[in-house]
Tab-separated table of C-alpha atoms in Angstrom:
chain	number	residue	atom	x	y	z
E	1	UNK	CA	81.978	-21.904	80.491
E	2	UNK	CA	78.588	-20.649	79.293
E	3	UNK	CA	77.513	-17.256	77.979
E	4	UNK	CA	73.858	-17.306	79.056
E	5	UNK	CA	70.580	-19.233	79.175
E	6	UNK	CA	67.898	-20.163	76.640
E	7	UNK	CA	64.237	-20.504	77.659
E	8	UNK	CA	62.138	-22.820	75.458
E	9	UNK	CA	58.446	-23.782	75.598
E	10	UNK	CA	57.847	-27.220	77.162
E	11	UNK	CA	55.144	-27.902	74.563
E	12	UNK	CA	57.195	-28.780	71.473
E	13	UNK	CA	54.197	-28.797	69.101
E	14	UNK	CA	53.022	-25.370	70.239
E	15	UNK	CA	56.567	-23.996	70.001
E	16	UNK	CA	56.942	-25.224	66.421
E	17	UNK	CA	53.581	-23.699	65.477
E	18	UNK	CA	54.964	-20.227	66.267
E	19	UNK	CA	57.293	-20.432	63.238
E	20	UNK	CA	60.646	-18.689	62.879
E	21	UNK	CA	62.323	-15.652	61.353
E	22	UNK	CA	65.270	-15.929	58.954
E	23	UNK	CA	67.643	-16.033	61.925
E	24	UNK	CA	65.934	-17.609	64.952
E	25	UNK	CA	62.932	-19.685	66.082
E	26	UNK	CA	60.050	-17.874	67.824
E	27	UNK	CA	59.599	-20.487	70.559
E	28	UNK	CA	62.686	-19.542	72.569
E	29	UNK	CA	64.379	-16.535	74.185
E	30	UNK	CA	68.115	-16.196	74.823
E	31	UNK	CA	69.523	-14.345	77.843
E	32	UNK	CA	73.193	-13.360	77.972
E	33	UNK	CA	75.327	-12.812	81.052
E	34	UNK	CA	76.539	-9.277	81.775
E	35	UNK	CA	79.280	-8.117	79.410
E	36	UNK	CA	82.936	-7.952	80.443
E	37	UNK	CA	84.076	-4.290	80.435
E	38	UNK	CA	87.618	-2.965	79.943
E	39	UNK	CA	88.961	0.595	80.093
E	40	UNK	CA	91.260	1.820	77.311
E	41	UNK	CA	92.343	4.960	75.419
E	42	UNK	CA	91.002	6.086	72.026
E	43	UNK	CA	93.879	6.519	69.547
E	44	UNK	CA	92.023	7.507	66.364
E	45	UNK	CA	88.836	7.216	64.311
E	46	UNK	CA	89.160	5.393	60.987
E	47	UNK	CA	86.496	6.005	58.314
E	48	UNK	CA	85.451	2.855	56.427
E	49	UNK	CA	83.513	3.186	53.135
E	50	UNK	CA	80.968	0.567	51.981
E	51	UNK	CA	79.258	-0.482	48.728
E	52	UNK	CA	76.175	1.652	49.557
E	53	UNK	CA	78.252	4.798	49.961
E	54	UNK	CA	77.862	4.663	53.737
E	55	UNK	CA	81.064	5.698	55.558
E	56	UNK	CA	81.255	4.132	59.020
E	57	UNK	CA	83.415	5.492	61.852
E	58	UNK	CA	85.648	2.818	63.412
E	59	UNK	CA	87.300	3.462	66.782
E	60	UNK	CA	90.964	2.418	67.106
E	61	UNK	CA	92.101	2.109	70.736
E	62	UNK	CA	94.884	0.714	72.902
E	63	UNK	CA	94.589	-3.125	72.760
E	64	UNK	CA	92.742	-4.799	75.648
E	65	UNK	CA	91.862	-8.409	76.531
E	66	UNK	CA	88.117	-9.081	76.150
E	67	UNK	CA	86.390	-12.454	76.431
E	68	UNK	CA	89.672	-14.261	75.756
E	69	UNK	CA	90.870	-12.267	72.735
E	70	UNK	CA	92.859	-9.065	72.160
E	71	UNK	CA	90.679	-6.241	70.817
E	72	UNK	CA	91.884	-2.916	69.402
E	73	UNK	CA	89.019	-1.624	67.201
E	74	UNK	CA	85.235	-1.280	67.308
E	75	UNK	CA	82.627	0.085	64.895
E	76	UNK	CA	80.881	3.255	66.085
E	77	UNK	CA	78.174	2.572	63.432
E	78	UNK	CA	76.988	6.105	62.568
E	79	UNK	CA	77.298	9.854	63.173
E	80	UNK	CA	74.505	9.875	65.783
E	81	UNK	CA	76.385	7.419	68.016
E	82	UNK	CA	79.704	9.225	67.397
E	83	UNK	CA	78.159	12.511	68.549
E	84	UNK	CA	76.321	10.943	71.481
E	85	UNK	CA	79.611	9.496	72.769
E	86	UNK	CA	81.330	12.917	72.278
E	87	UNK	CA	84.504	11.128	71.194
E	88	UNK	CA	87.855	12.896	71.119
E	89	UNK	CA	91.331	11.490	70.472
E	90	UNK	CA	92.950	10.441	73.767
E	91	UNK	CA	89.630	9.935	75.580
E	92	UNK	CA	89.356	7.190	78.180
E	93	UNK	CA	86.603	4.796	77.070
E	94	UNK	CA	85.147	1.479	78.220
E	95	UNK	CA	84.651	-1.303	75.673
E	96	UNK	CA	82.844	-4.652	75.633
E	97	UNK	CA	81.827	-7.419	73.225
E	98	UNK	CA	78.132	-7.389	72.310
E	99	UNK	CA	76.878	-10.989	72.503
E	100	UNK	CA	80.487	-11.825	73.448
E	101	UNK	CA	81.444	-11.343	69.778
E	102	UNK	CA	81.234	-7.782	68.405
E	103	UNK	CA	83.437	-5.092	70.044
E	104	UNK	CA	81.516	-1.958	71.066
E	105	UNK	CA	82.154	1.235	73.027
E	106	UNK	CA	80.113	1.352	76.239
E	107	UNK	CA	80.973	4.775	77.677
E	108	UNK	CA	83.252	7.757	77.215
E	109	UNK	CA	84.676	8.367	80.703
E	110	UNK	CA	86.489	11.557	79.651
E	111	UNK	CA	83.287	13.120	78.255
E	112	UNK	CA	81.519	12.451	81.560
E	113	UNK	CA	84.229	14.331	83.449
E	114	UNK	CA	84.826	17.195	80.990
E	115	UNK	CA	82.443	19.218	78.833
E	116	UNK	CA	82.740	19.207	74.983
E	117	UNK	CA	83.796	22.872	75.060
E	118	UNK	CA	87.011	21.851	76.868
E	119	UNK	CA	87.978	19.144	74.370
E	120	UNK	CA	88.771	18.628	70.678
E	121	UNK	CA	86.077	16.284	69.357
E	122	UNK	CA	86.573	13.991	66.357
E	123	UNK	CA	86.018	15.852	63.069
E	124	UNK	CA	83.618	14.398	60.518
E	125	UNK	CA	85.400	14.190	57.128
E	126	UNK	CA	84.123	16.360	54.296
E	127	UNK	CA	85.703	14.146	51.640
E	128	UNK	CA	85.567	10.351	51.151
E	129	UNK	CA	88.737	8.590	52.388
E	130	UNK	CA	88.699	6.316	49.316
E	131	UNK	CA	87.891	8.505	46.297
E	132	UNK	CA	88.170	12.067	47.606
E	133	UNK	CA	84.548	12.819	46.631
E	134	UNK	CA	82.288	15.062	48.685
E	135	UNK	CA	80.518	13.558	51.699
E	136	UNK	CA	77.141	14.446	53.170
E	137	UNK	CA	75.261	13.613	56.355
E	138	UNK	CA	71.846	12.048	55.709
E	139	UNK	CA	69.144	11.447	58.287
E	140	UNK	CA	67.080	8.251	58.057
E	141	UNK	CA	64.412	8.127	60.768
E	142	UNK	CA	66.285	9.226	63.916
E	143	UNK	CA	69.767	8.228	62.764
E	144	UNK	CA	72.368	10.419	61.043
E	145	UNK	CA	74.944	8.698	58.837
E	146	UNK	CA	77.786	9.858	56.583
E	147	UNK	CA	77.710	9.054	52.851
E	148	UNK	CA	80.023	9.480	49.875
E	149	UNK	CA	78.166	11.281	47.063
E	150	UNK	CA	80.443	10.014	44.263
E	151	UNK	CA	78.548	7.344	42.316
E	152	UNK	CA	81.815	5.973	40.903
E	153	UNK	CA	83.608	5.664	44.258
E	154	UNK	CA	86.041	2.717	44.099
E	155	UNK	CA	84.915	1.485	47.546
E	156	UNK	CA	81.323	1.143	46.313
E	157	UNK	CA	82.514	-0.784	43.262
E	158	UNK	CA	84.807	-3.187	45.118
E	159	UNK	CA	82.345	-3.849	47.958
E	160	UNK	CA	79.595	-4.488	45.384
E	161	UNK	CA	81.796	-7.052	43.598
E	162	UNK	CA	82.657	-8.619	46.986
E	163	UNK	CA	78.962	-9.120	47.787
E	164	UNK	CA	78.267	-10.533	44.311
E	165	UNK	CA	80.966	-13.229	44.656
E	166	UNK	CA	80.217	-14.017	48.329
E	167	UNK	CA	79.147	-17.427	49.612
E	168	UNK	CA	75.400	-16.638	49.782
E	169	UNK	CA	75.454	-15.033	46.329
E	170	UNK	CA	77.434	-16.415	43.359
E	171	UNK	CA	79.914	-18.237	45.639
E	172	UNK	CA	83.063	-17.642	43.567
E	173	UNK	CA	86.150	-18.760	45.517
E	174	UNK	CA	89.492	-16.996	45.229
E	175	UNK	CA	88.186	-13.427	44.965
E	176	UNK	CA	88.997	-11.558	48.179
E	177	UNK	CA	88.476	-7.798	48.370
E	178	UNK	CA	92.222	-7.324	47.885
E	179	UNK	CA	92.160	-9.425	44.694
E	180	UNK	CA	89.047	-7.652	43.406
E	181	UNK	CA	90.776	-4.319	44.023
E	182	UNK	CA	93.749	-5.453	41.904
E	183	UNK	CA	91.438	-6.666	39.117
E	184	UNK	CA	89.554	-3.345	39.117
E	185	UNK	CA	92.826	-1.374	39.056
E	186	UNK	CA	94.081	-3.457	36.112
E	187	UNK	CA	90.858	-2.818	34.173
E	188	UNK	CA	89.589	-6.421	34.231
E	189	UNK	CA	86.325	-5.550	36.015
E	190	UNK	CA	83.809	-2.816	35.181
E	191	UNK	CA	80.507	-4.678	35.728
E	192	UNK	CA	79.376	-8.017	37.184
E	193	UNK	CA	79.389	-9.741	33.769
E	194	UNK	CA	83.148	-9.151	33.499
E	195	UNK	CA	83.681	-11.723	36.276
E	196	UNK	CA	82.631	-14.428	33.807
E	197	UNK	CA	85.301	-13.392	31.283
E	198	UNK	CA	88.368	-13.465	33.537
E	199	UNK	CA	89.844	-16.295	31.466
E	200	UNK	CA	90.630	-13.754	28.740
E	201	UNK	CA	93.101	-12.196	31.211
E	202	UNK	CA	94.681	-15.518	32.223
E	203	UNK	CA	98.240	-14.587	31.182
E	204	UNK	CA	98.213	-11.407	33.291
E	205	UNK	CA	96.530	-13.095	36.293
E	206	UNK	CA	99.119	-15.905	36.360
E	207	UNK	CA	101.879	-13.281	36.653
E	208	UNK	CA	100.184	-11.448	39.556
E	209	UNK	CA	101.564	-11.700	43.088
E	210	UNK	CA	99.721	-14.408	45.036
E	211	UNK	CA	98.634	-16.156	41.855
E	212	UNK	CA	100.151	-18.822	39.675
E	213	UNK	CA	98.928	-21.322	37.111
E	214	UNK	CA	97.203	-23.475	39.762
E	215	UNK	CA	95.475	-20.582	41.575
E	216	UNK	CA	94.330	-19.063	38.300
E	217	UNK	CA	92.897	-22.392	37.110
E	218	UNK	CA	91.031	-22.828	40.414
E	219	UNK	CA	89.553	-19.350	39.997
E	220	UNK	CA	88.437	-20.033	36.407
E	221	UNK	CA	86.802	-23.319	37.510
E	222	UNK	CA	85.023	-21.538	40.386
E	223	UNK	CA	83.687	-18.942	37.923
E	224	UNK	CA	82.455	-21.720	35.624
E	225	UNK	CA	80.604	-23.402	38.508
E	226	UNK	CA	78.918	-20.086	39.313
E	227	UNK	CA	77.355	-19.970	35.827
E	228	UNK	CA	74.809	-22.540	37.058
E	229	UNK	CA	73.095	-21.021	40.062
E	230	UNK	CA	69.680	-20.063	41.461
E	231	UNK	CA	67.668	-16.869	40.992
E	232	UNK	CA	67.619	-15.992	44.743
E	233	UNK	CA	71.432	-16.033	44.780
E	234	UNK	CA	71.614	-13.700	41.765
E	235	UNK	CA	69.004	-11.342	43.233
E	236	UNK	CA	70.796	-11.170	46.588
E	237	UNK	CA	74.147	-10.671	44.859
E	238	UNK	CA	72.926	-7.552	43.046
E	239	UNK	CA	73.038	-5.713	46.378
E	240	UNK	CA	69.621	-4.044	46.125
E	241	UNK	CA	68.798	-2.094	49.295
E	242	UNK	CA	66.674	-4.067	51.802
E	243	UNK	CA	66.939	-7.340	49.831
E	244	UNK	CA	68.986	-9.787	51.871
E	245	UNK	CA	69.114	-13.534	51.230
E	246	UNK	CA	65.792	-14.194	53.019
E	247	UNK	CA	63.891	-11.476	51.119
E	248	UNK	CA	65.442	-12.622	47.839
E	249	UNK	CA	64.085	-16.145	48.385
E	250	UNK	CA	60.650	-14.781	49.339
E	251	UNK	CA	60.433	-12.590	46.221
E	252	UNK	CA	61.484	-15.458	43.958
E	253	UNK	CA	58.838	-17.741	45.459
E	254	UNK	CA	56.179	-15.042	44.963
E	255	UNK	CA	57.095	-14.649	41.264
E	256	UNK	CA	57.511	-18.431	40.744
E	257	UNK	CA	61.226	-17.920	39.965
E	258	UNK	CA	60.229	-16.150	36.738
E	259	UNK	CA	62.843	-13.453	36.047
E	260	UNK	CA	60.747	-11.749	33.349
E	261	UNK	CA	57.747	-11.393	35.711
E	262	UNK	CA	60.026	-9.987	38.369
E	263	UNK	CA	61.566	-7.443	36.001
E	264	UNK	CA	58.111	-6.260	34.904
E	265	UNK	CA	56.622	-6.069	38.412
């Protein structure tokens, strides 16, 4: 089976001269086949908080088979899309996999048949589901999104640590979000530097569920390896808005990998 076609320039030299972005070459275009659609029923909207304070609506629906897998949830991305779909609990919706990978809602069949005045639409939470802090709707360009206003929200802290230890950042194995959450709750982690002093909590970590002497030692060794890394990885791991791994590398090249120059820029 195939999921589409790719068109590429015959002239290899010319194609290569066009360069590439961080994710794809500029000498080719991919076309996907039409998406497989399935009808299902919306059960609830779950609100998922992130390290930036953004709270994303996630649709939970009756499981359906899509592209060979069972799917029961899809991100609705932001408040603008939530409102455009006029979602209400119990609505009949159609879902698909964007690029045959990411579950999405295509249409709200109930909203097309009934007006919003006849239905109970999903309520936008006024408090953060993680910390209980106040939420607010912010508009960036033409998109409205929901944010937690609490700067010390636990979700922001845990997601920030998760990015810092991820493969493209400091690449510290053995630190899932669940483990990071336990470490934060136990007071081991307050800032990024604390990750490099986990050995001082070895006795407590060994006793934790899911850990043991071997797992703890592997974690300590992974932390030690992360002490020797590159500036782009550190910069990306800090989670600065609009600085992904590609922009981090570009900035480091521009400043000749000189941290002091970068800090003073």
